[in-house]
Every structure is written in C-alpha cells, then in structure tokens.
Tab-separated table of C-alpha atoms in Angstrom:
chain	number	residue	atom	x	y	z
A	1	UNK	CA	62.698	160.278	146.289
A	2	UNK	CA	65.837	160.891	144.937
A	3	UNK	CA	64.828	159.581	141.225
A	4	UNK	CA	61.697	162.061	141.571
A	5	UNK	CA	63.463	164.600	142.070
A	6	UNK	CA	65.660	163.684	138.969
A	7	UNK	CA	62.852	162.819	136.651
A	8	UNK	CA	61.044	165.808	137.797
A	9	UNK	CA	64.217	168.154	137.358
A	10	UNK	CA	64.940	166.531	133.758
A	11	UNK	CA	61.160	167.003	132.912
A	12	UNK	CA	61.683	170.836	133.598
A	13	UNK	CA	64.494	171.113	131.668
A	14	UNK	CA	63.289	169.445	128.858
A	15	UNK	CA	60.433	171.829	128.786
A	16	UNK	CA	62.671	175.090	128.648
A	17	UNK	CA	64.703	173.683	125.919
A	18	UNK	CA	61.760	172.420	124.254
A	19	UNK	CA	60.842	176.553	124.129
A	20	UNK	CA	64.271	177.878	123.524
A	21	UNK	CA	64.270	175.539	120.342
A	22	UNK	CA	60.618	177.215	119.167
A	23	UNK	CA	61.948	180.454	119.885
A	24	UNK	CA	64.819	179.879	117.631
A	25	UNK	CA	63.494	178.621	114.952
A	26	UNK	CA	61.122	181.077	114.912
A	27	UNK	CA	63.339	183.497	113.685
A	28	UNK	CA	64.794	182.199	111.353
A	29	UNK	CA	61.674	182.959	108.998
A	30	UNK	CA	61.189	186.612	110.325
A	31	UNK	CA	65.057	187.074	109.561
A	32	UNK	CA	64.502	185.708	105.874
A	33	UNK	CA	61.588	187.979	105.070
A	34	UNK	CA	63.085	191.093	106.735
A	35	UNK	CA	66.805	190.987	105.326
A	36	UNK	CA	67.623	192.633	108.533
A	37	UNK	CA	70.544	191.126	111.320
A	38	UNK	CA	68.251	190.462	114.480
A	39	UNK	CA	71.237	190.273	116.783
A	40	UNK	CA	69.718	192.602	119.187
A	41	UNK	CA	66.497	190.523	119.623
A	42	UNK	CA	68.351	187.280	119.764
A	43	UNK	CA	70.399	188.563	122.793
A	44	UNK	CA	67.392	190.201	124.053
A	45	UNK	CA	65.160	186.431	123.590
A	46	UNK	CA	68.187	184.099	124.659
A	47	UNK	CA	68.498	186.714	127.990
A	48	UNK	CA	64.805	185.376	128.826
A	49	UNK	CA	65.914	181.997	127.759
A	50	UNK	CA	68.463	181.500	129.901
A	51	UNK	CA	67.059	182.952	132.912
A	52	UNK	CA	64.676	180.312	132.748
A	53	UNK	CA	67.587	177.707	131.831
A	54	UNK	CA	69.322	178.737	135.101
A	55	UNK	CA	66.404	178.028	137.208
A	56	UNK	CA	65.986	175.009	135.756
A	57	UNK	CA	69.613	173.937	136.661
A	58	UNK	CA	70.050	173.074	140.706
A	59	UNK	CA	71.769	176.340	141.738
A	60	UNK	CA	70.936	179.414	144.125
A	61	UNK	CA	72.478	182.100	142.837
A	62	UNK	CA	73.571	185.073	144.346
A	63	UNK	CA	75.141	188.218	142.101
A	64	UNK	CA	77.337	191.311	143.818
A	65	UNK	CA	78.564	194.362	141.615
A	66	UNK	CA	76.695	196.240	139.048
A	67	UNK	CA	75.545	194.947	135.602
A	68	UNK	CA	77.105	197.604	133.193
A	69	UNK	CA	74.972	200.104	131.263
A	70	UNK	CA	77.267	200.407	128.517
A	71	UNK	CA	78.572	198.129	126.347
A	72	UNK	CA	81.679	196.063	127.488
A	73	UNK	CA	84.236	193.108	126.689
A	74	UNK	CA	83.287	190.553	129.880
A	75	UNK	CA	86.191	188.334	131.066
A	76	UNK	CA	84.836	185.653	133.335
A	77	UNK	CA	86.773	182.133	134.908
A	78	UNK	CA	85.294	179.472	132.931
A	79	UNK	CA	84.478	176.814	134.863
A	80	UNK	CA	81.731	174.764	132.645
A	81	UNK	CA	78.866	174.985	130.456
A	82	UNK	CA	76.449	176.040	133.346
A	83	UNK	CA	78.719	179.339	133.427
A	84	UNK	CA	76.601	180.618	130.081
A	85	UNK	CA	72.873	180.516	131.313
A	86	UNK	CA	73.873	181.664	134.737
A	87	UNK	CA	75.961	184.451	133.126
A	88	UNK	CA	73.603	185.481	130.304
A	89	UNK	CA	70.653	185.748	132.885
A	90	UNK	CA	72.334	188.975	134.165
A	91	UNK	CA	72.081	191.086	130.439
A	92	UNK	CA	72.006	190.808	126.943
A	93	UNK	CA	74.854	189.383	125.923
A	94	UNK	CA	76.628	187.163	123.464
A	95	UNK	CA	79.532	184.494	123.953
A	96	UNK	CA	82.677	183.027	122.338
A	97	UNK	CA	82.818	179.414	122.450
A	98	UNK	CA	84.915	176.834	120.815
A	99	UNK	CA	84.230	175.639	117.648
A	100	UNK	CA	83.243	171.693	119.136
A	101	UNK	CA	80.115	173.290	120.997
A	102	UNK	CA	78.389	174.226	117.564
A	103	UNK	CA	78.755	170.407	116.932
A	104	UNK	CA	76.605	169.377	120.247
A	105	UNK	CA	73.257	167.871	119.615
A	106	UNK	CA	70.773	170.746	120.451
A	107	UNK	CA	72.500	172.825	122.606
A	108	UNK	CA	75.051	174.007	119.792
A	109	UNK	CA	72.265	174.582	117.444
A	110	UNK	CA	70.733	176.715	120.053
A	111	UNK	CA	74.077	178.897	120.786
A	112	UNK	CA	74.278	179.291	117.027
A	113	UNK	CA	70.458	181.122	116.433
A	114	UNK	CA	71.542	183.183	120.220
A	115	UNK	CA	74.454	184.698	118.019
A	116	UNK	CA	77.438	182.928	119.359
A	117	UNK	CA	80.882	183.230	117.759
A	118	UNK	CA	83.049	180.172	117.587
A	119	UNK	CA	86.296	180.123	117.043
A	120	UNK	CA	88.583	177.092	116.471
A	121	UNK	CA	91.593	176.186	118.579
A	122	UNK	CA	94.892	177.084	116.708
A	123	UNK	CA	93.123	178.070	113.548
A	124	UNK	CA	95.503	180.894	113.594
A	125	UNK	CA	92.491	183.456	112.437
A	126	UNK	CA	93.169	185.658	115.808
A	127	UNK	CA	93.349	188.834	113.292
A	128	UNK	CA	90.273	187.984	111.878
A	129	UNK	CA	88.550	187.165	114.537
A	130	UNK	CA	89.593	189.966	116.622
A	131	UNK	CA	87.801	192.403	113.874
A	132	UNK	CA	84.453	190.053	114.094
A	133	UNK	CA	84.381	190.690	117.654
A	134	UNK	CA	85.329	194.351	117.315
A	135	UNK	CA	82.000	194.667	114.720
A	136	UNK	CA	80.018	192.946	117.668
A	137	UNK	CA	80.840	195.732	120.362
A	138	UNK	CA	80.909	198.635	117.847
A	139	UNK	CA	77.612	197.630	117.415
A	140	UNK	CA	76.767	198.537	120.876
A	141	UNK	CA	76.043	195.249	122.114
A	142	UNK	CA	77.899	193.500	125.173
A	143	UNK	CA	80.305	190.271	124.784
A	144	UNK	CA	81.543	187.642	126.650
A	145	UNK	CA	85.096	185.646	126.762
A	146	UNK	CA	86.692	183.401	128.885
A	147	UNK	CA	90.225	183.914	128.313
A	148	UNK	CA	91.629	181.572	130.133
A	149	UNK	CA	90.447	179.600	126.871
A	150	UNK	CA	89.463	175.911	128.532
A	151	UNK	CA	87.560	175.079	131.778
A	152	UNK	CA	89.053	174.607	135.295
A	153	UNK	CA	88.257	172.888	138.507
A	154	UNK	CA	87.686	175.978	140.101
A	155	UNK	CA	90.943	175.263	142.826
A	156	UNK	CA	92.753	177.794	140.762
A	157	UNK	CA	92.867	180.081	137.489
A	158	UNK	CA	94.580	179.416	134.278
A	159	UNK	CA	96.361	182.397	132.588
A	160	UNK	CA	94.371	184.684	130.766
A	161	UNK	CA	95.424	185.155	127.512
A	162	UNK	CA	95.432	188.561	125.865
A	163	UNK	CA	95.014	188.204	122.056
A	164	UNK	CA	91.799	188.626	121.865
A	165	UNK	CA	91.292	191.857	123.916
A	166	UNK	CA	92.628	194.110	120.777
A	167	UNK	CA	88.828	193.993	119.779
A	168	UNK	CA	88.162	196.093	122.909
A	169	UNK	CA	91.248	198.825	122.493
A	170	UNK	CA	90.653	199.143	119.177
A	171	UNK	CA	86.932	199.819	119.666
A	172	UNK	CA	86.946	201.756	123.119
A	173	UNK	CA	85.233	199.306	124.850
A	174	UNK	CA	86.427	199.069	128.448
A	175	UNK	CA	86.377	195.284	130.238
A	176	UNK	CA	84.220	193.997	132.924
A	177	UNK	CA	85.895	191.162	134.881
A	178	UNK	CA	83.773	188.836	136.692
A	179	UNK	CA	84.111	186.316	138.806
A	180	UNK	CA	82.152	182.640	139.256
A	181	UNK	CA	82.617	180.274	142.184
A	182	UNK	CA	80.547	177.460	143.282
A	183	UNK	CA	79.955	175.913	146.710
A	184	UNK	CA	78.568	172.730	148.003
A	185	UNK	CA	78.404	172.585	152.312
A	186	UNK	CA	80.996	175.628	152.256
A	187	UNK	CA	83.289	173.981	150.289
A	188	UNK	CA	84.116	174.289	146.473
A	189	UNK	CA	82.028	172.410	144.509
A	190	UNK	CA	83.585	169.389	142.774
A	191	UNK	CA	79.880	168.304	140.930
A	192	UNK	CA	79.419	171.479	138.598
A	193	UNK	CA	83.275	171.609	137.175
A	194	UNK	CA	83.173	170.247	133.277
A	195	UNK	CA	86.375	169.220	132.690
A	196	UNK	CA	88.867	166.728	131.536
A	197	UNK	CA	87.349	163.897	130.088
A	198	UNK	CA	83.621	164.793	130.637
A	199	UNK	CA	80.752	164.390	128.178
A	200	UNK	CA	78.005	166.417	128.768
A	201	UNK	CA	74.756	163.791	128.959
A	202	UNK	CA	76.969	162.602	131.892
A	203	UNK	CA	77.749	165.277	133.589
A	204	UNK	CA	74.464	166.427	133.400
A	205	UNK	CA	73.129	163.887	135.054
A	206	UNK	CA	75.489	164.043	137.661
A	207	UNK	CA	74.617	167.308	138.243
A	208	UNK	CA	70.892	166.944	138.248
A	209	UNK	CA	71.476	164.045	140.451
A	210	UNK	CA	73.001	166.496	143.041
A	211	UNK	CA	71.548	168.636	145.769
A	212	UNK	CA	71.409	172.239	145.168
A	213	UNK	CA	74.681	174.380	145.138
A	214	UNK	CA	75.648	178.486	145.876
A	215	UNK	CA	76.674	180.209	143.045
A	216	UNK	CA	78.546	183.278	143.391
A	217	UNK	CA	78.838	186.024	140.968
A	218	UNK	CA	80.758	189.006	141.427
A	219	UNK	CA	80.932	191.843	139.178
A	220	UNK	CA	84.276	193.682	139.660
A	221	UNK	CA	84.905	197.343	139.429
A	222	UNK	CA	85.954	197.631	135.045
A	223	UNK	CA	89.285	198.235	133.428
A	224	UNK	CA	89.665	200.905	130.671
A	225	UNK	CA	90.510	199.488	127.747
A	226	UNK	CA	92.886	202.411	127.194
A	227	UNK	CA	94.932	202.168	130.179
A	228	UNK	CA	97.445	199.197	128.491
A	229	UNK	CA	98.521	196.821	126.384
A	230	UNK	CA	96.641	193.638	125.609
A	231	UNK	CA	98.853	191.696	127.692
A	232	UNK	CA	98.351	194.221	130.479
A	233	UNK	CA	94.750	194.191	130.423
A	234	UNK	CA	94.905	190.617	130.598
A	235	UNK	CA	97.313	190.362	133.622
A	236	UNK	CA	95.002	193.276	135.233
A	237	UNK	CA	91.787	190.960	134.599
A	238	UNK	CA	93.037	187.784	136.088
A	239	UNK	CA	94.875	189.682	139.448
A	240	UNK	CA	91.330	190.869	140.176
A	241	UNK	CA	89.378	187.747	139.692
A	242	UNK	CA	91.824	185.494	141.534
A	243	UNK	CA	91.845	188.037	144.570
A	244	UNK	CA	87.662	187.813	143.849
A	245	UNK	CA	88.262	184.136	144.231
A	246	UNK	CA	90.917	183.589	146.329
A	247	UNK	CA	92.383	186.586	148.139
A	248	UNK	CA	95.348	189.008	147.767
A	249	UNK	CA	97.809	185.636	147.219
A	250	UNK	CA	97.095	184.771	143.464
A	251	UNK	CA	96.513	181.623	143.047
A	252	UNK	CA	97.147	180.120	138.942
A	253	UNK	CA	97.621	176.991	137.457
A	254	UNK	CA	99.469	176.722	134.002
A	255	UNK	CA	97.973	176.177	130.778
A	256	UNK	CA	97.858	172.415	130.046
C-alpha cells in the first residue's frame, strides 16, 4: 500500500511538472515575437503552477494573516525547497535563490522562465544586486528572500542578514515577515527539513514516502521600510518570526 501510494504520488507530480515545463516554454516564443518583459504573467502563471505543485506535495496547509495588496519585500525562515510552491501559492510573487538551484535538472530551468533571481554566495555583487531587486519592486511586483541565507532544521532561526533589504528603503517598499513551521503528530517535522548534506531526488523521496504533514503559515503584521536601518529591519524581522515560531524567548542558532 505504501509503494501505491508512492508511485501514485510521484505519478502526480510528474504530471504538474510535466505542465509547468509546457507552460514555460511556451513563452519563451510569445516573449521573442513581442520584445516585451512578461514578468507579470510569469508570476501570474508560476502562482497557478505552484498551487498545483503544493497539492501535489504531502502537506495540509493552513495560512493566518493577510496576503498584502501592495507590493512588498517578504522575509520568510527558509526551511527547504518545499518553502517556494507552498509560499508562491499565496500571490504573485518572485524569489531569490542561490546560484546552485539554476544548475538543478528541471526544477532550476523552471525557476529561471518563473523570473527568479540568483545570486551567488560571496560574489561580492550585493550593490548590484541590491539595485536588480530594487527594479523588481519598483516595478510593482512582490519579492521574496530568505535572509537567513541557507536552510535550517526548523529547531531554531539563523540570523537574518540585512544587506539586502536596502532594495526595499531605497524603493519604499515596506516588509512582510512570514513565518513557516511544519508538524508531524504535534511535533516538528524532521522529514520536510533540506539540509546539510541532502540531495534533492533523495529527499524527495523521503518525503513522498511520508505520511502527510501540517504546514503553518503565518503572515505577520509588516514593517515600514522607513522606520530603520537595514540592520534594524533585519533584527525587527527575525524577533517577530521567532516569537511566530517559538514564543516571546527568541530562539537563534549562529550562522555556520
């Protein structure tokens, strides 16, 4: 039973990447004959993509807060890969990613065409990169970081780092922290974390293998992007996600 389920579970999730590849590459001619940046339809497209990525993934998901109207900086935990479809079901939105994703078979083609940005671990660009992003949410569309800058087991949150939220000052874009957590019998889940020495046909096996976990999302109440400094906002962002998370007592583990 348990290798129908499997099979049955791969099958569907074969079929919705099977689509989200012919949805991609079906832009890329309509982009070549209209000259035009189709950013707004790619978020728009990989939105519906994901949604039906996320169901295909072994999750219930529950979501508390209220999905901004305007356009914002998102700071989220990072806790693996599944944080992106389960994320980028809730609005149109593009993601920063490391630079190795864009290398994965498939999926980092498919985070290319959705208008991901990738940036390289020290590639000391931060200036430069800081002025792509703050083009992205001048452009009135919404972004997601994780600024803790690496996954985590979920026990606890790395720092978040503040160098990349001048993109938001310097554009007026206020931040919306949010908060992921995952839970297996009422405990933190130890199947979903992607971390350490993980590759992801493994792990996503082992995950598909599992039964099917709570996921909670929690929008938090936003930070204006002109009420500090980078490092403040940063500080600001993680206090309210690890009292999301864990309570009033912060709870953070240092940067490897």
């Amino acid at each position: 039973m348990n290798k129908l389920r499997l099979y049955l579970r791969l099958t569907r999730l074969a079929a919705v990447l099977g689509v989200g590849a012919l949805l991609a590459a079906s832009l890329v001619p309509i982009e070549r004959l209209t000259r035009r940046d189709l950013l707004g339809l790619r978020q728009r497209l990989t939105r519906w993509f994901l949604a039906r990525l996320g169901n295909a993934l072994p999750f219930r998901v529950s979501v508390q807060g209220q999905i901004p109207q305007k356009p914002m900086l998102w700071l989220s935990n990072h806790i693996s890969w599944t944080d992106i479809p389960l994320l980028g079901m809730l609005a149109p939105l593009s993601f920063l990613s490391k630079a190795e994703v864009r290398t994965w078979p498939l999926a980092g083609w498919l985070a290319h065409k959705a208008g991901t940005l990738f940036i390289r671990r020290g590639a000391g660009d931060g200036g430069l990169l800081n002025q792509q992003l703050g083009r992205h949410l001048n452009g009135g569309r919404h972004l997601l970081i994780f600024p803790e800058g690496t996954t985590c087991d979920g026990a606890a949150l790395r720092t978040f780092h503040g160098r990349l939220l001048s993109s938001a000052i310097e554009s007026g874009v206020d931040l919306q922290p949010v908060a992921i957590r995952y839970v297996r019998g009422g405990q933190r889940c130890d199947v979903t974390p992607f971390i350490g020495d993980d590759d992801m046909l493994s792990h996503l096996l082992r995950l598909m293998r599992s039964d099917v976990a709570e996921v909670e999302i929690q929008l938090l109440e936003p930070i204006a992007s002109n009420s500090g400094n980078r490092n403040d906002l940063a500080r600001r962002a993680q206090a309210v996600v690890s009292e999301a998370l864990y309570g009033a007592q912060p709870v953070t583990q240092a940067a490897a």
